[in-house]
Tab-separated table of C-alpha atoms in Angstrom:
chain	number	residue	atom	x	y	z
U	1496	MET	CA	0.146	0.048	-0.165
U	1497	PHE	CA	1.288	3.820	-0.262
U	1498	LEU	CA	0.729	6.954	0.707
U	1499	LEU	CA	1.223	9.370	-1.999
U	1500	THR	CA	1.165	13.425	-3.003
U	1501	SER	CA	1.231	14.746	-5.998
U	1502	LEU	CA	3.432	17.657	-6.664
U	1503	LEU	CA	5.134	17.184	-2.978
U	1504	SER	CA	6.291	14.412	-1.439
U	1505	ASP	CA	4.423	11.038	0.012
U	1506	VAL	CA	4.366	7.750	1.444
U	1507	GLU	CA	4.614	4.339	-0.048
U	1508	CYS	CA	2.375	2.174	2.951
U	1509	CYS	CA	2.199	-1.331	3.893
U	1510	VAL	CA	-0.651	-2.222	6.365
U	1511	PRO	CA	-0.848	-1.360	8.900
U	1512	THR	CA	1.396	1.408	9.128
U	1513	GLY	CA	-0.602	4.713	10.314
U	1514	LYS	CA	-1.240	6.161	6.624
U	1515	THR	CA	-4.479	7.540	7.629
U	1516	VAL	CA	-2.757	8.905	10.858
U	1517	MET	CA	-0.573	10.591	8.399
U	1518	LEU	CA	-3.572	12.003	6.068
U	1519	VAL	CA	-4.675	13.660	9.368
U	1520	LEU	CA	-1.847	15.099	10.303
U	1521	GLN	CA	-1.076	16.378	6.958
U	1522	GLY	CA	-4.459	18.077	6.963
U	1523	SER	CA	-3.975	19.668	10.415
U	1524	ARG	CA	-0.852	21.198	9.082
U	1525	TRP	CA	-2.546	22.632	5.935
U	1526	LEU	CA	-5.150	24.043	8.390
U	1527	LEU	CA	-3.623	25.639	10.852
U	1528	GLN	CA	-1.525	27.317	7.809
U	1529	GLY	CA	-4.819	28.707	6.711
U	1530	HIS	CA	-5.699	26.360	3.795
U	1531	ASP	CA	-8.879	24.888	3.251
U	1532	VAL	CA	-8.488	21.145	3.197
U	1533	GLN	CA	-10.600	19.167	0.374
U	1534	VAL	CA	-11.457	15.401	1.817
U	1535	VAL	CA	-12.385	13.570	-0.718
U	1536	SER	CA	-14.508	10.049	-0.975
U	1537	THR	CA	-14.987	8.536	-4.576
U	1538	ASP	CA	-16.866	5.378	-3.712
U	1539	TYR	CA	-17.898	3.112	-0.483
U	1540	ILE	CA	-14.589	1.915	0.008
U	1541	SER	CA	-13.249	5.282	1.157
U	1542	ARG	CA	-16.493	6.651	2.637
U	1543	ALA	CA	-15.270	5.245	6.275
U	1544	ALA	CA	-11.971	6.446	6.514
U	1545	SER	CA	-13.322	10.078	4.399
U	1546	ARG	CA	-15.313	10.702	7.305
U	1547	MET	CA	-13.217	9.769	9.992
U	1548	ILE	CA	-10.629	11.893	8.350
U	1549	ALA	CA	-12.823	14.874	8.134
U	1550	GLY	CA	-14.391	14.567	11.665
U	1551	GLN	CA	-10.827	14.210	12.930
U	1552	LEU	CA	-9.806	17.223	10.927
U	1553	GLY	CA	-12.619	19.299	12.694
U	1554	MET	CA	-11.867	18.264	16.353
U	1555	ALA	CA	-8.046	18.897	15.898
U	1556	LEU	CA	-8.960	22.774	14.888
U	1557	SER	CA	-11.329	22.960	17.371
U	1558	ALA	CA	-9.150	22.016	20.281
U	1559	ASP	CA	-6.049	23.896	19.328
U	1560	PRO	CA	-5.376	26.256	22.007
U	1561	THR	CA	-3.963	28.928	20.022
U	1562	PRO	CA	-5.702	28.839	16.507
U	1563	PRO	CA	-4.325	30.995	13.976
U	1564	PRO	CA	-6.361	34.202	13.240
U	1565	THR	CA	-7.802	32.727	9.686
U	1566	PRO	CA	-7.230	29.096	9.853
U	1567	GLY	CA	-8.855	26.913	7.142
U	1568	SER	CA	-11.945	25.172	6.679
U	1569	VAL	CA	-12.719	20.891	5.880
U	1570	ILE	CA	-14.674	20.400	2.885
U	1571	LEU	CA	-15.936	17.037	2.742
U	1572	HIS	CA	-16.976	15.757	-1.176
U	1573	LEU	CA	-18.916	12.337	-1.500
U	1574	TYR	CA	-19.105	10.773	-4.771
U	1575	ASP	CA	-19.706	7.699	-6.613
U	1576	PHE	CA	-17.367	6.835	-9.140
U	1577	THR	CA	-18.398	3.436	-9.328
U	1578	ASN	CA	-21.833	3.964	-10.184
U	1579	ARG	CA	-21.792	7.102	-11.573
U	1580	GLU	CA	-19.350	8.525	-14.860
U	1581	ALA	CA	-20.847	11.967	-14.433
U	1582	ASP	CA	-19.475	12.538	-10.975
U	1583	VAL	CA	-16.019	12.241	-12.284
U	1584	GLN	CA	-16.933	15.810	-13.765
U	1585	GLN	CA	-19.100	16.978	-11.020
U	1586	ALA	CA	-15.742	16.489	-8.357
U	1587	VAL	CA	-13.267	18.285	-11.195
U	1588	THR	CA	-15.889	21.446	-10.897
U	1589	ASP	CA	-16.210	20.952	-7.457
U	1590	LEU	CA	-12.990	21.028	-6.848
U	1591	LEU	CA	-11.503	23.428	-9.174
U	1592	ALA	CA	-14.289	26.209	-7.486
U	1593	ARG	CA	-11.962	25.651	-4.739
U	1594	VAL	CA	-8.872	26.878	-5.903
U	1595	LYS	CA	-7.585	29.574	-3.891
U	1596	ASP	CA	-4.491	31.723	-5.045
U	1597	GLY	CA	-3.312	29.066	-7.277
U	1598	GLN	CA	-3.368	26.191	-4.824
U	1599	LEU	CA	-5.832	23.439	-3.591
U	1600	HIS	CA	-5.089	21.004	-0.847
U	1601	VAL	CA	-6.789	17.361	-0.993
U	1602	LEU	CA	-6.995	14.481	0.993
U	1603	LEU	CA	-7.699	11.006	-0.664
U	1604	ASP	CA	-7.671	7.588	1.467
U	1605	GLU	CA	-7.906	4.007	0.284
U	1606	ALA	CA	-7.438	5.612	-2.935
U	1607	LEU	CA	-6.989	2.700	-5.362
U	1608	PHE	CA	-6.037	3.934	-8.868
U	1609	GLY	CA	-6.005	2.229	-12.312
U	1610	GLY	CA	-6.384	-1.263	-12.881
U	1611	SER	CA	-9.445	-3.194	-14.209
U	1612	ASP	CA	-12.002	-1.271	-11.595
U	1613	VAL	CA	-13.745	1.352	-13.231
U	1614	SER	CA	-13.486	3.478	-10.011
U	1615	GLY	CA	-9.856	3.573	-10.030
U	1616	GLN	CA	-9.569	4.027	-13.736
U	1617	ARG	CA	-11.956	7.187	-12.792
U	1618	LEU	CA	-10.174	8.228	-9.903
U	1619	THR	CA	-6.567	8.575	-12.086
U	1620	THR	CA	-8.497	10.795	-14.458
U	1621	LEU	CA	-9.695	12.865	-11.765
U	1622	VAL	CA	-6.047	13.297	-10.165
U	1623	ALA	CA	-4.651	13.565	-13.644
U	1624	ARG	CA	-7.136	16.320	-14.495
U	1625	LEU	CA	-6.512	18.355	-11.189
U	1626	ALA	CA	-2.606	18.032	-12.178
U	1627	GLU	CA	-3.342	19.494	-15.255
U	1628	SER	CA	-5.601	22.258	-14.185
U	1629	VAL	CA	-4.010	23.816	-10.993
U	1630	PRO	CA	-0.125	24.383	-10.811
U	1631	GLY	CA	-0.320	24.565	-7.016
U	1632	LEU	CA	-1.675	21.015	-6.365
U	1633	HIS	CA	-1.116	19.696	-2.762
U	1634	LEU	CA	-2.493	16.187	-2.935
U	1635	TRP	CA	-1.984	13.413	-0.432
U	1636	ALA	CA	-3.453	9.931	-1.122
U	1637	ALA	CA	-2.714	6.608	0.915
U	1638	GLY	CA	-3.818	3.123	0.217
U	1639	VAL	CA	-2.076	3.239	-3.080
U	1640	LEU	CA	-1.036	-0.287	-4.847
U	1641	HIS	CA	2.685	0.233	-6.126
U	1642	THR	CA	1.638	-1.533	-9.567
U	1643	ASP	CA	-1.217	1.493	-9.907
U	1644	ILE	CA	0.630	4.945	-9.268
U	1645	PRO	CA	-0.312	7.523	-11.396
U	1646	PRO	CA	2.576	9.406	-12.949
U	1647	SER	CA	1.855	12.662	-11.438
U	1648	LEU	CA	2.143	11.057	-7.619
U	1649	ARG	CA	5.398	10.356	-6.162
U	1650	PRO	CA	5.622	7.713	-3.697
U	1651	GLU	CA	7.845	7.228	-0.633
U	1652	PRO	CA	8.204	4.180	1.706
U	1653	LEU	CA	6.273	3.924	4.822
U	1654	THR	CA	6.786	0.433	6.576
U	1655	VAL	CA	7.507	1.106	10.183
U	1656	PRO	CA	4.300	-0.661	12.088
U	1657	LEU	CA	2.876	2.255	14.501
U	1658	ARG	CA	-0.454	1.025	15.379
U	1659	CYS	CA	-1.078	-2.707	16.176
U	1660	ALA	CA	0.247	-5.197	18.711
U	1661	PRO	CA	3.351	-7.533	18.047
U	1662	SER	CA	0.735	-10.451	18.163
U	1663	VAL	CA	-1.516	-8.948	15.951
U	1664	LEU	CA	1.290	-7.984	13.504
U	1665	ARG	CA	2.132	-11.766	13.542
U	1666	GLU	CA	-1.147	-12.451	12.007
U	1667	VAL	CA	-0.997	-9.675	9.215
U	1668	GLN	CA	2.558	-11.064	8.435
U	1669	LYS	CA	1.548	-14.443	7.142
U	1670	ALA	CA	-0.271	-12.536	4.442
U	1671	VAL	CA	2.632	-10.297	3.496
U	1672	ASP	CA	5.003	-12.904	3.212
U	1673	ARG	CA	2.628	-14.646	0.714
U	1674	TYR	CA	1.957	-11.281	-0.863
U	1675	GLY	CA	3.918	-9.376	-3.329
U	1676	GLY	CA	1.660	-6.152	-3.629
U	1677	VAL	CA	2.672	-4.661	-0.408
U	1678	HIS	CA	6.497	-3.909	0.928
U	1679	ASN	CA	7.391	-5.544	4.075
U	1680	TYR	CA	7.690	-4.279	7.609
U	1681	SER	CA	11.002	-2.525	8.667
U	1682	ASP	CA	12.248	-2.832	12.187
U	1683	SER	CA	11.461	1.246	14.074
U	1684	GLY	CA	14.631	0.297	15.912
U	1685	VAL	CA	12.465	1.031	19.092
U	1686	PRO	CA	11.637	-2.390	21.149
U	1687	ALA	CA	7.784	-2.741	21.809
U	1688	PRO	CA	6.863	-2.521	24.947
U	1689	GLY	CA	5.195	-5.956	24.985
U	1690	ASP	CA	4.143	-8.611	22.740
U	1691	GLY	CA	0.340	-7.934	23.060
U	1692	LEU	CA	-2.340	-9.940	23.765
U	1693	ARG	CA	-2.659	-13.514	23.249
U	1694	VAL	CA	-5.165	-14.070	19.808
U	1695	ILE	CA	-8.278	-15.675	21.267
U	1696	ARG	CA	-9.465	-18.833	18.531
U	1697	LEU	CA	-12.948	-19.709	18.560
U	1698	SER	CA	-14.344	-22.527	16.391
U	1699	HIS	CA	-17.479	-22.589	14.078
U	1700	HIS	CA	-17.738	-26.272	14.576
U	1701	GLY	CA	-20.558	-28.477	16.624
U	1702	ASN	CA	-24.026	-29.516	16.567
U	1703	ALA	CA	-25.237	-25.855	17.624
U	1704	HIS	CA	-23.391	-24.491	14.827
U	1705	THR	CA	-25.371	-24.130	11.508
U	1706	GLY	CA	-24.487	-22.384	7.734
U	1707	ARG	CA	-21.152	-22.936	5.799
U	1708	TRP	CA	-19.538	-19.896	7.293
U	1709	PRO	CA	-19.725	-18.171	10.501
U	1710	ALA	CA	-21.485	-15.107	9.353
U	1711	GLU	CA	-24.388	-17.807	8.754
U	1712	CYS	CA	-24.367	-19.193	12.106
U	1713	ARG	CA	-26.593	-17.888	15.373
U	1714	GLN	CA	-24.357	-19.787	17.532
U	1715	CYS	CA	-21.513	-18.182	16.523
U	1716	GLY	CA	-22.976	-15.123	17.453
U	1717	LYS	CA	-23.897	-16.206	20.778
U	1718	GLU	CA	-20.338	-16.955	21.316
U	1719	ILE	CA	-18.800	-14.313	20.028
U	1720	ALA	CA	-21.049	-12.151	22.540
U	1721	ALA	CA	-20.061	-14.324	25.451
U	1722	GLU	CA	-16.195	-14.001	24.444
U	1723	LEU	CA	-16.931	-9.955	24.300
U	1724	ARG	CA	-18.543	-9.742	27.657
U	1725	ARG	CA	-15.720	-11.699	29.294
U	1726	LEU	CA	-13.295	-9.246	27.904
U	1727	GLY	CA	-15.495	-6.662	29.620
U	1728	VAL	CA	-17.183	-5.007	26.585
U	1729	GLY	CA	-19.839	-2.701	27.251
U	1730	SER	CA	-19.623	-3.495	30.883
U	1731	GLY	CA	-17.979	-0.226	31.987
U	1732	GLY	CA	-15.207	-2.464	32.802
U	1733	ASN	CA	-12.021	-3.362	31.509
U	1734	SER	CA	-10.200	-6.579	31.270
U	1735	LEU	CA	-7.378	-5.745	28.636
U	1736	PRO	CA	-3.950	-5.280	30.252
U	1737	ASN	CA	-2.387	-2.056	30.598
U	1738	SER	CA	-5.503	-0.702	28.483
U	1739	PRO	CA	-6.036	3.040	29.760
U	1740	ALA	CA	-10.106	3.153	28.932
U	1741	PRO	CA	-12.870	0.681	29.348
U	1742	LEU	CA	-14.160	-1.109	26.083
U	1743	SER	CA	-17.235	0.247	24.893
U	1744	TYR	CA	-19.084	-1.461	22.045
U	1745	CYS	CA	-18.393	0.599	19.856
U	1746	ASP	CA	-14.514	-0.357	20.151
U	1747	VAL	CA	-15.810	-3.453	18.209
U	1748	PHE	CA	-15.388	-4.634	15.195
U	1749	ILE	CA	-16.708	-7.996	13.500
U	1750	ILE	CA	-15.914	-8.165	9.979
U	1751	THR	CA	-15.885	-10.847	7.236
U	1752	ARG	CA	-15.891	-11.320	3.378
U	1753	SER	CA	-19.809	-12.216	2.334
U	1754	SER	CA	-21.783	-10.650	0.018
U	1755	GLU	CA	-24.801	-11.818	1.901
U	1756	LEU	CA	-24.213	-9.966	5.389
U	1757	GLN	CA	-27.430	-8.182	6.237
U	1758	ASP	CA	-29.516	-6.790	8.785
U	1759	ASP	CA	-33.105	-7.208	8.864
U	1760	ILE	CA	-34.556	-5.988	5.346
U	1761	GLU	CA	-37.844	-4.610	5.785
U	1762	ASP	CA	-40.623	-3.398	2.697
U	1763	ASP	CA	-42.054	0.200	2.409
U	1764	ALA	CA	-44.390	-0.732	5.352
U	1765	GLY	CA	-41.937	-1.473	7.615
U	1766	ARG	CA	-42.571	-5.280	7.555
U	1767	VAL	CA	-39.098	-7.455	7.490
U	1768	THR	CA	-38.806	-9.529	4.271
U	1769	SER	CA	-35.477	-10.849	4.766
U	1770	ARG	CA	-34.083	-11.778	8.262
U	1771	ALA	CA	-30.888	-10.623	9.453
U	1772	SER	CA	-27.398	-13.008	8.979
U	1773	GLY	CA	-27.150	-15.468	11.444
U	1774	VAL	CA	-24.191	-13.977	13.468
U	1775	VAL	CA	-26.107	-10.844	13.877
U	1776	ARG	CA	-29.120	-12.690	15.229
U	1777	GLY	CA	-26.990	-14.709	17.630
U	1778	LEU	CA	-25.264	-11.141	18.857
U	1779	ARG	CA	-28.669	-9.346	19.479
U	1780	ASP	CA	-29.908	-12.588	21.386
U	1781	GLU	CA	-27.601	-12.200	23.782
U	1782	GLY	CA	-28.423	-8.153	24.174
U	1783	LEU	CA	-25.398	-6.827	22.357
U	1784	PRO	CA	-26.431	-3.570	20.272
U	1785	VAL	CA	-25.112	-4.195	16.677
U	1786	CYS	CA	-24.695	-2.019	13.213
U	1787	VAL	CA	-24.539	-3.918	10.240
U	1788	LEU	CA	-22.832	-3.011	6.798
U	1789	GLY	CA	-23.087	-4.940	4.312
U	1790	GLU	CA	-24.017	-5.229	0.395
U	1791	GLN	CA	-27.295	-6.176	0.796
U	1792	ASP	CA	-28.419	-2.790	2.698
U	1793	LEU	CA	-26.404	-0.892	0.389
U	1794	ARG	CA	-28.763	-2.503	-2.253
U	1795	HIS	CA	-31.666	-1.898	-0.155
U	1796	ASN	CA	-31.306	1.537	1.590
U	1797	TRP	CA	-28.551	3.626	0.648
U	1798	ALA	CA	-29.277	6.610	2.251
U	1799	ARG	CA	-29.404	4.199	5.796
U	1800	CYS	CA	-25.789	3.013	4.912
U	1801	GLU	CA	-24.257	6.501	4.432
U	1802	ARG	CA	-25.638	7.408	8.222
U	1803	ASP	CA	-24.394	4.553	9.182
U	1804	LEU	CA	-20.824	4.838	7.834
U	1805	HIS	CA	-20.688	8.269	9.177
U	1806	ASP	CA	-21.771	6.819	12.542
U	1807	VAL	CA	-19.037	4.314	12.636
U	1808	ALA	CA	-16.377	6.418	11.203
U	1809	VAL	CA	-16.799	8.735	13.978
U	1810	ALA	CA	-18.042	6.290	16.731
U	1811	ALA	CA	-20.783	8.373	17.220
U	1812	THR	CA	-23.272	5.418	18.652
U	1813	ASP	CA	-22.089	2.795	20.979
U	1814	ARG	CA	-22.672	-0.278	18.940
U	1815	VAL	CA	-20.810	-3.421	18.082
U	1816	THR	CA	-19.983	-3.033	13.887
U	1817	VAL	CA	-20.491	-6.364	11.776
U	1818	THR	CA	-19.191	-5.683	8.307
U	1819	ASP	CA	-17.790	-6.766	5.087
U	1820	TRP	CA	-14.021	-5.377	5.548
U	1821	CYS	CA	-14.374	-3.275	2.699
U	1822	TRP	CA	-16.830	-1.117	4.494
U	1823	VAL	CA	-13.723	-0.276	6.992
U	1824	GLN	CA	-10.841	0.246	5.434
U	1825	GLY	CA	-8.910	2.977	7.065
U	1826	LEU	CA	-10.167	2.214	10.333
U	1827	GLU	CA	-9.291	0.242	13.609
U	1828	ARG	CA	-10.897	-0.753	16.306
U	1829	ARG	CA	-9.567	-2.005	19.709
U	1830	VAL	CA	-10.982	-5.434	19.530
U	1831	VAL	CA	-11.423	-6.854	16.063
U	1832	VAL	CA	-13.402	-10.804	15.842
U	1833	MET	CA	-12.061	-11.871	12.090
U	1834	LEU	CA	-15.109	-14.468	10.537
U	1835	PRO	CA	-14.285	-16.191	7.665
U	1836	GLY	CA	-16.530	-16.122	4.400
U	1837	ARG	CA	-16.941	-16.185	0.809
U	1838	HIS	CA	-18.080	-13.622	-1.768
U	1839	LYS	CA	-20.458	-15.180	-4.252
U	1840	GLU	CA	-17.557	-15.165	-6.713
U	1841	ASP	CA	-15.366	-16.390	-4.691
U	1842	ASP	CA	-17.197	-19.850	-4.772
U	1843	GLU	CA	-17.322	-19.539	-8.486
U	1844	GLY	CA	-13.280	-19.803	-8.803
U	1845	GLY	CA	-12.006	-18.271	-5.577
U	1846	ASN	CA	-8.358	-19.079	-4.272
U	1847	ASP	CA	-8.802	-20.105	-0.570
U	1848	GLU	CA	-4.969	-18.739	-0.193
U	1849	ALA	CA	-5.650	-15.296	-2.160
U	1850	ILE	CA	-8.974	-14.994	0.120
U	1851	ASP	CA	-6.780	-15.509	3.306
U	1852	VAL	CA	-4.503	-13.264	2.463
U	1853	ASP	CA	-7.088	-10.596	1.613
U	1854	ASP	CA	-8.693	-11.087	5.193
U	1855	ARG	CA	-5.324	-10.613	6.639
U	1856	LEU	CA	-4.166	-7.371	4.949
U	1857	TYR	CA	-7.693	-6.062	5.017
U	1858	ALA	CA	-9.257	-7.406	8.071
U	1859	VAL	CA	-7.037	-8.342	10.621
U	1860	SER	CA	-4.753	-5.224	10.153
U	1861	ARG	CA	-8.168	-3.472	11.607
U	1862	CYS	CA	-6.835	-4.787	15.053
U	1863	SER	CA	-4.749	-2.615	17.278
U	1864	THR	CA	-4.774	-4.678	20.484
U	1865	GLN	CA	-7.133	-8.028	21.114
U	1866	LEU	CA	-7.573	-10.454	18.176
U	1867	ILE	CA	-10.075	-12.734	18.003
U	1868	MET	CA	-10.355	-15.320	15.280
U	1869	VAL	CA	-12.965	-17.862	14.438
U	1870	ASP	CA	-11.627	-21.207	12.683
U	1871	VAL	CA	-13.602	-23.027	10.370
U	1872	PRO	CA	-12.716	-26.615	9.780
U	1873	THR	CA	-12.025	-27.714	6.496
U	1874	VAL	CA	-15.448	-29.696	6.067
U	1875	THR	CA	-18.600	-28.295	8.009
U	1876	THR	CA	-21.062	-30.808	8.222
U	1877	ALA	CA	-24.102	-28.584	9.846
U	1878	THR	CA	-25.731	-26.898	7.026
U	1879	SER	CA	-29.008	-26.494	7.834
U	1880	THR	CA	-30.160	-22.598	8.482
U	1881	ALA	CA	-30.860	-21.237	11.937
U	1882	THR	CA	-34.120	-20.090	12.614
């Protein structure tokens, strides 16, 4: 992964190295210099991270004890390059209208350029047009694959892990060792204060478990809830050693890879037409407040998804987030529960090793402190659906 800038300098990243933090720090610097900062999201994959960056920049500015006489402003731009080609021209128009004294300051997180993805191709077009039109373009982008760097951006390596405990990093390292798309970690020269917490392992196995994957299983939801209770989540207490604050529900991500993950789907009259995924029902059986971010919810209620993405990005409501990992790229939580799963296209020819690499790079790397992994036996005999 990369963090890049146009016409200045930027940083190439391996996950998790704190590249989003770097964007926030650079944005804060621009604000204090009096520049407006344009935080741009071009599709739903970058929504949560962009909303978090905008929120943190706003808080940093308001918390400064000696703000400048004329600080800059934070402007959040939301587009959908995946489904609306016209949004590219709209983004160009909106951003050029924000140019001041020949300068424009832009932050892009989870910026996947080029490749075969239409959103990435359109993002490349946007950056090229801005670079052509604005001599004083200051653009920082994070989350860029080194194989798809636009010529107007200059990469620099950022490979020192800043955010995760060594016990979590070892799980991510298993993917880095097998995948050439990210750079390996480098030694910071400063020893970690400790190894971190032992990775907790649960199993999607036994007579009470149903479905091929944990996201389908109500019993998995109940067992995850029990483990979170044991950790003190939501109790006002804290059983994480050396942790400075109690664990809230919003400190937890439950992450999977599934196009079928969903909350209850309702018709216009408010009747439930399709039940929530089994793991969601199991969590709620045990009294946990849950927010679900999944592809099915996006298809049925985009407006609600936008509200929930903002809520999760700024941790506005104290709820456990159950999500496909593509929704929360750029975010992290103190506790992450990793559920193996599959998208429909994976079952049609997905490679198990490649899927495991993705899960570790994009899901396990969201964890800063306590990792919980749910193992799935090679053969699952229980295939009925929980009610």
